[in-house]
Amino acid sequence: QLQLVESGGGLVQPGGSLTLSCATSGFTLDNYHVGWYRQAPGKEREGVSCISSPGGRTNYADSVKGRFTVSRDNAKSMVYLHMNSLKPDDTAVYYCAAVSARLYSACVIRVEYTYWGQGTQVTVSS
């Protein structure tokens, strides 16, 4: 059964770092683009980053460029979001999502992702 499960969220102080993991199963990860999205209370869902199938091409929202890095390990069916220099504005529920690379030549944050995880809470506060 196709699944994406996020983990690694938690409480971190401003300026700290956190790495989120997206464990995938039920599909061949290297055939899918993967995106990271977040939603803060009272705000609309925001695209954060994406990484194209099979890997290498990445995109980032302007708000996280230079601070966040997305990576993947297709052999382990894992995708990661490495977050550095965290700010209170980064507080949100973070989701990973996947879409078949047959539908898009490369990932963009605006892509309509088909499969979604349940989300993991990231709170940046002192």
mmCIF file of C-alpha atoms in Angstrom:
data_model
loop_
_atom_site.group_PDB
_atom_site.id
_atom_site.type_symbol
_atom_site.label_atom_id
_atom_site.label_comp_id
_atom_site.label_asym_id
_atom_site.label_seq_id
_atom_site.Cartn_x
_atom_site.Cartn_y
_atom_site.Cartn_z
ATOM 1 C CA GLN A 1 0.000 0.000 0.000
ATOM 2 C CA LEU A 2 1.436 3.381 -1.002
ATOM 3 C CA GLN A 3 2.373 5.430 2.044
ATOM 4 C CA LEU A 4 4.445 8.422 3.077
ATOM 5 C CA VAL A 5 5.213 8.924 6.748
ATOM 6 C CA GLU A 6 6.935 12.042 8.064
ATOM 7 C CA SER A 7 8.975 12.074 11.240
ATOM 8 C CA GLY A 8 11.581 14.182 12.979
ATOM 9 C CA GLY A 9 9.490 17.154 13.973
ATOM 10 C CA GLY A 10 9.701 18.691 17.388
ATOM 11 C CA LEU A 11 10.596 21.769 19.377
ATOM 12 C CA VAL A 12 13.771 23.635 18.471
ATOM 13 C CA GLN A 13 15.166 27.009 19.473
ATOM 14 C CA PRO A 14 15.580 29.807 16.936
ATOM 15 C CA GLY A 15 18.820 29.344 15.046
ATOM 16 C CA GLY A 16 18.741 25.619 15.604
ATOM 17 C CA SER A 17 18.597 22.755 13.154
ATOM 18 C CA LEU A 18 16.243 19.894 12.519
ATOM 19 C CA THR A 19 16.047 17.140 9.926
ATOM 20 C CA LEU A 20 12.716 15.769 8.793
ATOM 21 C CA SER A 21 12.397 12.321 7.262
ATOM 22 C CA CYS A 22 9.826 11.016 4.832
ATOM 23 C CA ALA A 23 9.654 7.236 4.764
ATOM 24 C CA THR A 24 7.958 5.924 1.656
ATOM 25 C CA SER A 25 6.581 2.519 0.810
ATOM 26 C CA GLY A 26 4.337 0.870 -1.729
ATOM 27 C CA PHE A 27 5.959 2.507 -4.755
ATOM 28 C CA THR A 28 9.335 2.900 -6.407
ATOM 29 C CA LEU A 29 10.585 6.190 -5.031
ATOM 30 C CA ASP A 30 13.053 6.944 -7.825
ATOM 31 C CA ASN A 31 10.123 7.211 -10.250
ATOM 32 C CA TYR A 32 8.482 10.002 -8.234
ATOM 33 C CA HIS A 33 9.071 13.664 -7.598
ATOM 34 C CA VAL A 34 8.773 14.556 -3.925
ATOM 35 C CA GLY A 35 7.730 17.869 -2.454
ATOM 36 C CA TRP A 36 7.730 19.314 1.032
ATOM 37 C CA TYR A 37 4.913 21.603 2.122
ATOM 38 C CA ARG A 38 4.053 23.292 5.370
ATOM 39 C CA GLN A 39 1.017 24.899 6.916
ATOM 40 C CA ALA A 40 1.093 27.278 9.852
ATOM 41 C CA PRO A 41 -1.957 28.140 11.954
ATOM 42 C CA GLY A 42 -4.146 30.637 10.160
ATOM 43 C CA LYS A 43 -2.120 30.483 6.959
ATOM 44 C CA GLU A 44 -2.513 28.680 3.674
ATOM 45 C CA ARG A 45 -0.383 25.711 2.736
ATOM 46 C CA GLU A 46 3.027 26.774 1.471
ATOM 47 C CA GLY A 47 5.345 24.884 -0.818
ATOM 48 C CA VAL A 48 8.783 24.608 0.767
ATOM 49 C CA SER A 49 10.931 22.475 -1.492
ATOM 50 C CA CYS A 50 10.894 19.655 -3.982
ATOM 51 C CA ILE A 51 13.330 17.182 -5.453
ATOM 52 C CA SER A 52 12.921 15.647 -8.883
ATOM 53 C CA SER A 53 13.022 12.023 -9.910
ATOM 54 C CA PRO A 54 15.473 10.377 -9.705
ATOM 55 C CA GLY A 55 17.243 13.127 -7.781
ATOM 56 C CA GLY A 56 19.522 16.088 -8.284
ATOM 57 C CA ARG A 57 17.204 18.841 -9.417
ATOM 58 C CA THR A 58 15.758 20.750 -6.503
ATOM 59 C CA ASN A 59 13.642 23.829 -5.937
ATOM 60 C CA TYR A 60 13.125 25.958 -2.848
ATOM 61 C CA ALA A 61 10.769 28.653 -1.741
ATOM 62 C CA ASP A 62 12.479 32.012 -1.394
ATOM 63 C CA SER A 63 11.737 31.981 2.323
ATOM 64 C CA VAL A 64 13.946 28.930 2.918
ATOM 65 C CA LYS A 65 16.675 29.243 0.282
ATOM 66 C CA GLY A 66 20.099 28.930 1.824
ATOM 67 C CA ARG A 67 18.690 27.422 5.014
ATOM 68 C CA PHE A 68 16.893 24.234 3.943
ATOM 69 C CA THR A 69 18.214 21.349 1.870
ATOM 70 C CA VAL A 70 16.162 18.519 0.404
ATOM 71 C CA SER A 71 17.753 15.179 -0.380
ATOM 72 C CA ARG A 72 16.723 11.639 -1.156
ATOM 73 C CA ASP A 73 18.000 8.094 -0.822
ATOM 74 C CA ASN A 74 16.037 6.083 -3.334
ATOM 75 C CA ALA A 75 17.596 2.788 -2.280
ATOM 76 C CA LYS A 76 16.252 3.339 1.230
ATOM 77 C CA SER A 77 12.975 4.867 0.006
ATOM 78 C CA MET A 78 13.698 7.956 2.107
ATOM 79 C CA VAL A 79 13.480 11.696 1.522
ATOM 80 C CA TYR A 80 14.889 14.274 3.903
ATOM 81 C CA LEU A 81 14.491 17.945 4.614
ATOM 82 C CA HIS A 82 17.491 19.409 6.423
ATOM 83 C CA MET A 83 16.541 22.659 8.121
ATOM 84 C CA ASN A 84 19.148 25.058 9.468
ATOM 85 C CA SER A 85 18.998 28.524 11.000
ATOM 86 C CA LEU A 86 15.397 27.957 11.953
ATOM 87 C CA LYS A 87 13.148 30.915 12.583
ATOM 88 C CA PRO A 88 9.866 31.200 14.492
ATOM 89 C CA ASP A 89 8.151 31.737 11.123
ATOM 90 C CA ASP A 90 9.183 28.194 10.188
ATOM 91 C CA THR A 91 6.742 26.853 12.769
ATOM 92 C CA ALA A 92 4.217 24.705 10.931
ATOM 93 C CA VAL A 93 3.063 21.205 10.197
ATOM 94 C CA TYR A 94 5.342 19.839 7.499
ATOM 95 C CA TYR A 95 4.135 17.372 4.881
ATOM 96 C CA CYS A 96 5.899 15.332 2.240
ATOM 97 C CA ALA A 97 4.128 14.458 -0.975
ATOM 98 C CA ALA A 98 4.851 12.472 -4.113
ATOM 99 C CA VAL A 99 3.768 12.504 -7.745
ATOM 100 C CA SER A 100 4.732 10.230 -10.617
ATOM 101 C CA ALA A 101 7.536 11.563 -12.780
ATOM 102 C CA ARG A 102 5.546 10.424 -15.791
ATOM 103 C CA LEU A 103 3.263 13.413 -15.248
ATOM 104 C CA TYR A 104 5.942 16.106 -14.974
ATOM 105 C CA SER A 105 9.437 16.364 -16.410
ATOM 106 C CA ALA A 106 10.807 17.855 -13.201
ATOM 107 C CA CYS A 107 9.475 18.978 -9.868
ATOM 108 C CA VAL A 108 8.152 22.425 -9.181
ATOM 109 C CA ILE A 109 6.538 23.540 -5.969
ATOM 110 C CA ARG A 110 3.280 24.225 -7.817
ATOM 111 C CA VAL A 111 2.984 20.619 -9.015
ATOM 112 C CA GLU A 112 -0.165 18.834 -7.924
ATOM 113 C CA TYR A 113 1.108 16.017 -5.753
ATOM 114 C CA THR A 114 -0.945 12.856 -5.648
ATOM 115 C CA TYR A 115 0.147 11.196 -2.410
ATOM 116 C CA TRP A 116 0.565 12.874 0.962
ATOM 117 C CA GLY A 117 1.865 11.994 4.376
ATOM 118 C CA GLN A 118 0.184 12.802 7.664
ATOM 119 C CA GLY A 119 2.483 15.660 8.605
ATOM 120 C CA THR A 120 4.886 16.332 11.444
ATOM 121 C CA GLN A 121 4.852 19.368 13.721
ATOM 122 C CA VAL A 122 7.849 21.695 13.799
ATOM 123 C CA THR A 123 7.843 24.371 16.477
ATOM 124 C CA VAL A 124 10.594 26.989 16.584
ATOM 125 C CA SER A 125 10.494 28.827 19.874
ATOM 126 C CA SER A 126 12.737 29.825 22.730
#
